[in-house]
Every structure is written in C-alpha cells, then in structure tokens.
C-alpha positions as MATLAB code, in Angstrom:
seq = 'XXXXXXXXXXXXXXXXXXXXXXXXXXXXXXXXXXXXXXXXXXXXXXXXXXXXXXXXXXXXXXXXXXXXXXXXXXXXXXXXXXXXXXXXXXXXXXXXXXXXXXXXXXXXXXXXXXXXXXXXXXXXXXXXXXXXXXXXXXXXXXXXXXXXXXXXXXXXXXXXXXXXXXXXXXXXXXXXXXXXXXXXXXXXXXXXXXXXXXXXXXXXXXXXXXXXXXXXXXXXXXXXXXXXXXXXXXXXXXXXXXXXXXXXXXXXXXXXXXXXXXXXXXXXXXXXXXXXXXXXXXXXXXXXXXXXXXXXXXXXXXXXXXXXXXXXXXXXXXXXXXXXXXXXXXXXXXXXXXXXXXXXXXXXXXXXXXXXXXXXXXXX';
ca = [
       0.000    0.000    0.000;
       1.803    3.123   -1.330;
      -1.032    5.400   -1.648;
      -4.581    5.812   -2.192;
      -6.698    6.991   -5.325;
      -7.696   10.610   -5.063;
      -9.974   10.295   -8.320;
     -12.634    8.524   -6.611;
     -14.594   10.011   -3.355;
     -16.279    8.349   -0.593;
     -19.396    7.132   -2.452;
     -18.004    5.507   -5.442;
     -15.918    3.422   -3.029;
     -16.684   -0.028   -2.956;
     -16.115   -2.007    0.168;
     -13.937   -4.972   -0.955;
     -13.982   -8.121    0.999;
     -10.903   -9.731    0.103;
      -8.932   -6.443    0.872;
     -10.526   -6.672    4.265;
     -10.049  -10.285    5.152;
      -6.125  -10.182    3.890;
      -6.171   -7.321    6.168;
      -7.599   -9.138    9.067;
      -5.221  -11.561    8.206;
      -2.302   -9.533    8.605;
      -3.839   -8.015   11.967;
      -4.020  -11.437   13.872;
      -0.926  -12.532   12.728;
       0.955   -9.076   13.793;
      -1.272   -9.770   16.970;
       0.235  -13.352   17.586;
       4.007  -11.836   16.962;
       3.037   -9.317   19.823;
       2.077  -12.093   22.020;
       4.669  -14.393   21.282;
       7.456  -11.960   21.610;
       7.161  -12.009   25.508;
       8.091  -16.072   25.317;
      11.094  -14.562   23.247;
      11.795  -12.563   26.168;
      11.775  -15.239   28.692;
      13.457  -17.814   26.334;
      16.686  -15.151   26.018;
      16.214  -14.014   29.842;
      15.970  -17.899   31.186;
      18.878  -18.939   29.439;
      16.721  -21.758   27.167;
      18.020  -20.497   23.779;
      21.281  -21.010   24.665;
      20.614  -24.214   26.335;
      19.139  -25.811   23.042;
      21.706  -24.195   21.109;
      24.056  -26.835   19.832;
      22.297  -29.365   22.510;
      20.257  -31.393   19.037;
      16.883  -33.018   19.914;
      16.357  -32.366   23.764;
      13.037  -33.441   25.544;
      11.357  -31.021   27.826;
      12.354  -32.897   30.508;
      16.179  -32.578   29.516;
      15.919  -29.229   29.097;
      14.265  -28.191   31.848;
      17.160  -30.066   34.281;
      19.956  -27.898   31.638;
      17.731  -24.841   32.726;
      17.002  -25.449   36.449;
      13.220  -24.395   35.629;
      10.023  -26.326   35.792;
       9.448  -28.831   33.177;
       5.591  -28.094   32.642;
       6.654  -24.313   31.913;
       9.839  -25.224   29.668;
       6.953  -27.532   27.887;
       4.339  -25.502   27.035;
       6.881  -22.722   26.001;
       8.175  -25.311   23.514;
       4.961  -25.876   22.275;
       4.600  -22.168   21.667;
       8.025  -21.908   19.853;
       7.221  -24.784   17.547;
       3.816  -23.024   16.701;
       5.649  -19.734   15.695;
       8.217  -21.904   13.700;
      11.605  -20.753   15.998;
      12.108  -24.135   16.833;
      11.546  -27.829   15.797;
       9.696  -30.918   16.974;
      10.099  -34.442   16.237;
       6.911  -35.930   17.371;
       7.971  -40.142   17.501;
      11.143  -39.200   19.497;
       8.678  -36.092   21.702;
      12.337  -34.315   20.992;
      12.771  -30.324   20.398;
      15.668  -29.278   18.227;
      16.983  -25.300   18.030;
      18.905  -25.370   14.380;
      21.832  -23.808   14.510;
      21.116  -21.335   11.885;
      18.351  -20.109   14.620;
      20.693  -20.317   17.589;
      22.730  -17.879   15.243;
      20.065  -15.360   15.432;
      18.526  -16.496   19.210;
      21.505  -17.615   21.161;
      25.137  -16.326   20.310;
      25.581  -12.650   21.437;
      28.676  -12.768   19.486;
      26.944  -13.359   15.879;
      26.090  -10.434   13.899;
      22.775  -11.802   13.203;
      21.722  -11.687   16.686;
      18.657  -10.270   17.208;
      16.858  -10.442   20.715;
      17.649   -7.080   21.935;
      14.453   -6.337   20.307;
      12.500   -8.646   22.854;
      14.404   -7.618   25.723;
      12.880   -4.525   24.764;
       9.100   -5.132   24.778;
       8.445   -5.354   28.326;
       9.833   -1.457   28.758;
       7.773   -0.248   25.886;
       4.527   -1.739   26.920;
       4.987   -1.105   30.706;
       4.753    2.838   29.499;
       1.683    2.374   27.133;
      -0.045    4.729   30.619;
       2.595    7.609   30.332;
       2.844    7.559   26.609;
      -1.201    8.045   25.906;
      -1.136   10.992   28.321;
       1.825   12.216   26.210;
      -0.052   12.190   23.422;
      -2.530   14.247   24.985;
      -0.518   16.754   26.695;
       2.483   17.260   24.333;
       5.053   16.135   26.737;
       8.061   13.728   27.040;
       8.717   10.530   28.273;
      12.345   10.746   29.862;
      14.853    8.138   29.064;
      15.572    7.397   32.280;
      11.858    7.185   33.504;
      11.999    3.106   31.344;
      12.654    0.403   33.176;
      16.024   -1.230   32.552;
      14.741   -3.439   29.814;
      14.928   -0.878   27.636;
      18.658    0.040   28.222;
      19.686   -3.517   28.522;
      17.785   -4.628   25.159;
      19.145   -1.347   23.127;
      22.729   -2.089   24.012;
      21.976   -5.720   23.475;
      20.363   -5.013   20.144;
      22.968   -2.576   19.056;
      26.064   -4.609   19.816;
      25.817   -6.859   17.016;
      26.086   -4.343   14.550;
      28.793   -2.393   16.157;
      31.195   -5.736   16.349;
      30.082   -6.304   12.636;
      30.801   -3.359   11.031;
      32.138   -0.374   13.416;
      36.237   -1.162   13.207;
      36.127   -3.073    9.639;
      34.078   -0.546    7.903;
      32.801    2.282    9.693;
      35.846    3.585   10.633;
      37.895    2.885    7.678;
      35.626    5.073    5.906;
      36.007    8.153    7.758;
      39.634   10.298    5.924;
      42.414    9.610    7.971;
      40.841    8.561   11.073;
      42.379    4.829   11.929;
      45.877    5.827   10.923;
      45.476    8.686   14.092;
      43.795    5.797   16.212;
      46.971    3.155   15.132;
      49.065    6.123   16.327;
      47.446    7.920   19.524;
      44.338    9.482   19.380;
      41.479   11.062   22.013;
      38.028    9.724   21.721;
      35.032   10.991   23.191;
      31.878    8.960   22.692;
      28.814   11.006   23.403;
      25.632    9.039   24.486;
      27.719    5.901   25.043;
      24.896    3.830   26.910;
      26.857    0.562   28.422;
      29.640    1.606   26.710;
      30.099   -1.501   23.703;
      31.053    0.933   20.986;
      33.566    2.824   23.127;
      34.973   -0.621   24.401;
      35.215   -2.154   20.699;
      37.372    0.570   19.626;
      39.269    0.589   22.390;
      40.508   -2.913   22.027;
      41.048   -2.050   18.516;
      43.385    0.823   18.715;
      45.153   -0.021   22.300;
      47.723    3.231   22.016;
      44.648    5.468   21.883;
      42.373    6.584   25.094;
      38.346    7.026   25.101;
      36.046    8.635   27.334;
      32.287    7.632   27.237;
      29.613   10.121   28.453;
      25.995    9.813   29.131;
      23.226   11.690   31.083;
      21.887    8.095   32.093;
      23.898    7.287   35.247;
      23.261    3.527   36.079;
      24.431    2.690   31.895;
      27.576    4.577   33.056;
      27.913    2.115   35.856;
      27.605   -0.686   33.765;
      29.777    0.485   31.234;
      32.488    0.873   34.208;
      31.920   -2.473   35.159;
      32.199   -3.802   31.615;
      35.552   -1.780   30.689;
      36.808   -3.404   34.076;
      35.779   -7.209   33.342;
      37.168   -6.525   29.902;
      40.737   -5.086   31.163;
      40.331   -1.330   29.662;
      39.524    0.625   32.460;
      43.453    1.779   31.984;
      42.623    3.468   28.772;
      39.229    4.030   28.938;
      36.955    6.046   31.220;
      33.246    6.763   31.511;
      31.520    9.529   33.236;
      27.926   11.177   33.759;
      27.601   14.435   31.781;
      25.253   15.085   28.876;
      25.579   15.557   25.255;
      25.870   19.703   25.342;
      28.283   19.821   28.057;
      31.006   16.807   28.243;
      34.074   18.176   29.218;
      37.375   17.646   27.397;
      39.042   19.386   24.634;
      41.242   18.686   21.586;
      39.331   15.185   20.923;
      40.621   13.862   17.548;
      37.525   11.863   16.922;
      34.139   12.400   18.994;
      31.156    9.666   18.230;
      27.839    9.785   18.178;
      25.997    5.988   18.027;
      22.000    6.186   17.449;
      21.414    8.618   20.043;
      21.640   12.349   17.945;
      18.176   11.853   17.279;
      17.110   11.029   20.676;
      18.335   14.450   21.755;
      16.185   17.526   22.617;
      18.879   19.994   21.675;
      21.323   17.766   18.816;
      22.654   20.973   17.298;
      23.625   22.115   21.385;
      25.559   18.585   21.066;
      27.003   19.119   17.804;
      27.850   22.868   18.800;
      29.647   21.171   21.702;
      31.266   18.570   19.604;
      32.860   21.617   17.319;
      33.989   23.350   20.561;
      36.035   20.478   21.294;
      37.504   18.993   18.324;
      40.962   19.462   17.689;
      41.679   21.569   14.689;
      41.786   18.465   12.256;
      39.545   16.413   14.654;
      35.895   13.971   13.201;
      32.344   13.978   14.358;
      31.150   10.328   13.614;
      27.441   10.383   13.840;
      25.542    7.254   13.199;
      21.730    6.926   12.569;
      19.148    4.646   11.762;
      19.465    3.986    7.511;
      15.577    5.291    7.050;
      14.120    8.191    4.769;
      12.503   11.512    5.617;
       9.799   10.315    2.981;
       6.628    8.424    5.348;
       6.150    5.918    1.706;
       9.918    4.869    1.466;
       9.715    3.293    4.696;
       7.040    0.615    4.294;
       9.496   -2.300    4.925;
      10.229   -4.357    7.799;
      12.917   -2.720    9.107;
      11.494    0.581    8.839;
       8.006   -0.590   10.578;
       9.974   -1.391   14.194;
      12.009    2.261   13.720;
       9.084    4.110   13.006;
       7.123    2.149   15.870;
      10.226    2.743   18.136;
       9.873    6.439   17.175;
       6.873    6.837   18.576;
       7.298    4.343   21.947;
      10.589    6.522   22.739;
      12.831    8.262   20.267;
      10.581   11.314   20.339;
       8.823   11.098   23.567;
      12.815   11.291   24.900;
      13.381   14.340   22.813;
      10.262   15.770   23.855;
      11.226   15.059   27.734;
      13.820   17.284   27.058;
      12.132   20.522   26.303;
      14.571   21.308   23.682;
      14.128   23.435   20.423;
      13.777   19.939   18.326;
      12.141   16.598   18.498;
      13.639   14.791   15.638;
      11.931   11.597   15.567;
      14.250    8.552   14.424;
      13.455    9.222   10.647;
      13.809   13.120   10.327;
      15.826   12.623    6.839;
      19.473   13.234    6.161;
      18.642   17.229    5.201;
      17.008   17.995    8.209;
      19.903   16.366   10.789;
      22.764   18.155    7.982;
      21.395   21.572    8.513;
      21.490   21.501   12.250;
      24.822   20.617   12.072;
      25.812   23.185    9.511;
      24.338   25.468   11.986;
      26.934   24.096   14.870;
      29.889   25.163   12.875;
      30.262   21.724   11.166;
      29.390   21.891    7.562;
      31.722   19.511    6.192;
      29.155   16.791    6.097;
      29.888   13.438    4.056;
      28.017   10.249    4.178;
      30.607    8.108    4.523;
      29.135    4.177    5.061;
      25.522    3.556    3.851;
      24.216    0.025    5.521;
      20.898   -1.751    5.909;
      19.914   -0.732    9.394;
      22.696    2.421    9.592;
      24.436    5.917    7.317;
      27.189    6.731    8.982;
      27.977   10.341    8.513;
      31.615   12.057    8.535;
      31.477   15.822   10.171;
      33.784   18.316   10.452;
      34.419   21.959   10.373;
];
C-alpha cells in the first residue's frame, strides 16, 4: 500500500472483501508476533536459547534439568516456539531441536545476526503504554531514564551486534584519515555511550589510543564501568555522567555519536559542543538509523519497528527534554545536515551507507 486513489470520493468506493479479510489476516498474525514476543523474552532471559543451542533433539524434561526451571513451563513454552516456527519438533522421538542457523540469530551474542535485543525490549515499551497516551494528549516527554532497565539492557543488546560487525572493519575505515590517528594515539570521546560496547570495541582495537564515554543516564555509566573493568580497559578508557551539550574535554581527535543524535532535545547544542572540542583536524562520527525523511519509502520491515520505536521513545525522549527539536528517528538526512551546519560543522559526508545504519563524517 503506497497510496490511495484521489480520483474517486467516498461514495463511489466499494467495500472490498478480500482487501478486508487479507487485512484481518495480517492483523491477527501481527497480533500473535506481539504475544509471542514475551516467550522470546523469557526464552533469552531464562537462558533456554542457549541451552538448546548446539544441545540437538532435547526433551522437555532434559531441558528443563539444563535450565534449572520447571518442566511443565519449559513444555508448554516449547509448544509455543514450535507453533511460531523458531524451533523444531520431532513428534515419535517427543524431541525439540533449536537449528543452529536459529541459535545464530537467538543464542550467540557474538553473531552479527543476533537479534533479541528487540524482545528484551518489549516489556519497557509496553509497561509505558499509561505515560505515553497521556503524552499524546498533553504534548510532553517521556524521559529516558523514567523506562525500566529493559529498555537500556535490550538497546545495548540489540545494538552490539552491529557495532562488532561493522564499526572497526568498515565504519571507521571510511572516515579520511581517522584509523591511521587511532593506530598512532588518538582522544576519543563517545557522546551518548549507553553501556559503553562501541567505546569498548574501539578501544581494544586501537590499544595506544584513550576514550572517554559520556551519558546523562547514570546507572548505563555504571555498567559500562563495570564492563571496561571485566574486559581489562579501564586503563585506557573512562566513563563519566555528563550530557551531550556539556562533556568536558578538549582537543578530541575523533568524537562519536551511536544512534542517540536523534534522541536528543537539543542535537545541534551537542554538535555545537562537539565543534567546541575537536581538535583543529579532529571527526564527528554520527551514526543513525538507515531510514528516509519520505513516510512511503519506509514501508518495509525494518522501517516498521524504527518508526514504531519512534513513537514508543525516540521522540517522547526528545520531547522530555524541552529542547528546540524533536527529531523523531526518521527526520531525513537534510534535516539532521542543517542543524549541524548550523553548529559550525558543515563539512558533512556520508561516509558508510548500511541496511539498518548511514554513517555520517562531520567536520568543520
């Protein structure tokens, strides 16, 4: 559905019944996902995808002794994971079988393809459905922080897999002259770090250079200490509450921004902040969701859960901010370039173009 047809009005309509029922269709399947995605959630949270993963045909009793939980729960969430297909029975042996190729997307936080940040998720949106209809009525925000922790722990857990993917092999390749000042000794500041994955990856990467992570959110910081201190980094790499128009530092040869330039109230405040602190040949690495400005161009499945997303929390955060924009997570490359021109960096290049992210190049 890309349109409608403005030729014909209201009464030369005809109600068609096969439109409707393919619609209905769609509506109780999409209602099923919604359901179902909660026994996602407690299949990643209890530890049962990666139980089956690798493990071939297990019975509900074996599993549930692998798990520790109670067999008549572990069985009738099998059941519901062979209705919705994510996993396989073998009704003669009464065995369940997670293929690998699923356990790739359900089980190894290390893949790429891994993909149940997203349900981790679902439990924070939902639990605001209250705060958000009131938003709608009133015009305000819904602050970051005011989510429960689901939501922090699924977006970094949903993010990661992209970052390891792509961030040192491509992302920063692509920006002029940036690795060859990592290889040698750079200063990183990565604004609206979260738990801290992307600041961590590079880190390990480039081990003569030093990062500092930043975010307004104060128990991600924590997390992101605790995570650059089980990984061995906290030597070169620090993390500290302050928000995206006031981190401190100066002379920062590269300063990042992952997903979160959107989220902000006031994003040309952080790029004005970011210019303020570059050093004279420094980069502003901003990366955003890969989706258009243009409401037709994003009927796809990946731009359904942004858009959706969008309206659960992207711009309810901005809002919450009582800043002079509220970007939305699809505002279009034009819109997010002329706020930065406006900050003092108009050297704008888009410098990576991937299926779920553009990463953008700034500089003075």
């Amino acid at each position: 559905m890309v349109g409608f047809d403005h030729s014909m009005n209201n009464s030369e309509a005809t109600f068609d019944n096969s439109v409707m029922t393919e619609f209905l269709e769609r509506v109780v399947t999409d209602g099923g996902a919604a359901v179902a995605g909660l026994t996602t959630a407690l299949g990643d949270r209890l530890g049962l995808y990666v139980a089956m993963a690798g493990a071939g045909p297990l019975t509900s009793g074996q599993l549930a002794e692998r798990t520790g939980l109670n067999e008549r729960y572990v069985r009738e969430w099998l059941a519901a994971q062979v209705a919705g297909e994510y996993v396989r029975y073998d009704a003669e042996g009464d065995a369940y079988l997670l293929p690998d190729e699923h356990a790739a997307v359900l089980a190894d936080p290390d893949s790429p393809t891994y993909a149940v940040g997203t349900f981790r998720i679902l439990g924070a949106f939902y639990d605001k459905e209250d705060a958000l209809a009131e938003a709608f009525r009133t015009g305000e925000g819904v602050g970051w922080q005011d989510y429960s922790r689901g939501l922090f722990e699924g977006t970094a857990t949903l993010f990661r897999p992209g970052y390891v993917a792509a961030l040192v092999s491509e992302w920063l390749p692509a920006l002029d002259g940036v690795v060859e000042k990592l290889e040698r000794g750079a200063s990183v500041a990565d604004v609206g770090c979260g738990f801290g994955h992307s600041t961590l990856l590079m880190a390990r990467a480039f081990p003569q250079s030093r990062f500092r992570g930043y975010d307004f959110h104060g128990p991600s910081i924590e997390t992101a200490r605790r995570l650059a201190s089980e990984q061995g980094l906290d030597d070169r790499v620090s993390f500290d509450v302050a928000t995206a128009q006031d981190f401190p530092g100066e002379k920062y040869d590269l300063i990042t921004f992952f997903d979160c330039l959107h989220d902000l109230g006031d994003p040309g405040g952080a790029l004005r902040r970011a210019e303020q602190t570059l050093a004279e040949d420094g980069t502003c690495m901003v990366v955003e969701p890969n989706m258009s400005g243009e409401v037709l161009e994003n009927i796809n499945p990946l731009g359904r859960a942004f858009t959706a997303s969008s309206v659960i929390v992207c711009l309810p955060a901005a809002l919450a901010q009582k800043g002079p924009h509220a970007l939305g997570n699809h505002p279009g490359e034009e819109a997010e370039r002329a706020i930065a021109e406006e900050a003092g960096l108009r050297d704008w290049t888009l410098a990576v173009e991937g299926p779920t992210n553009r990463v953008y190049a700034l500089k003075r």
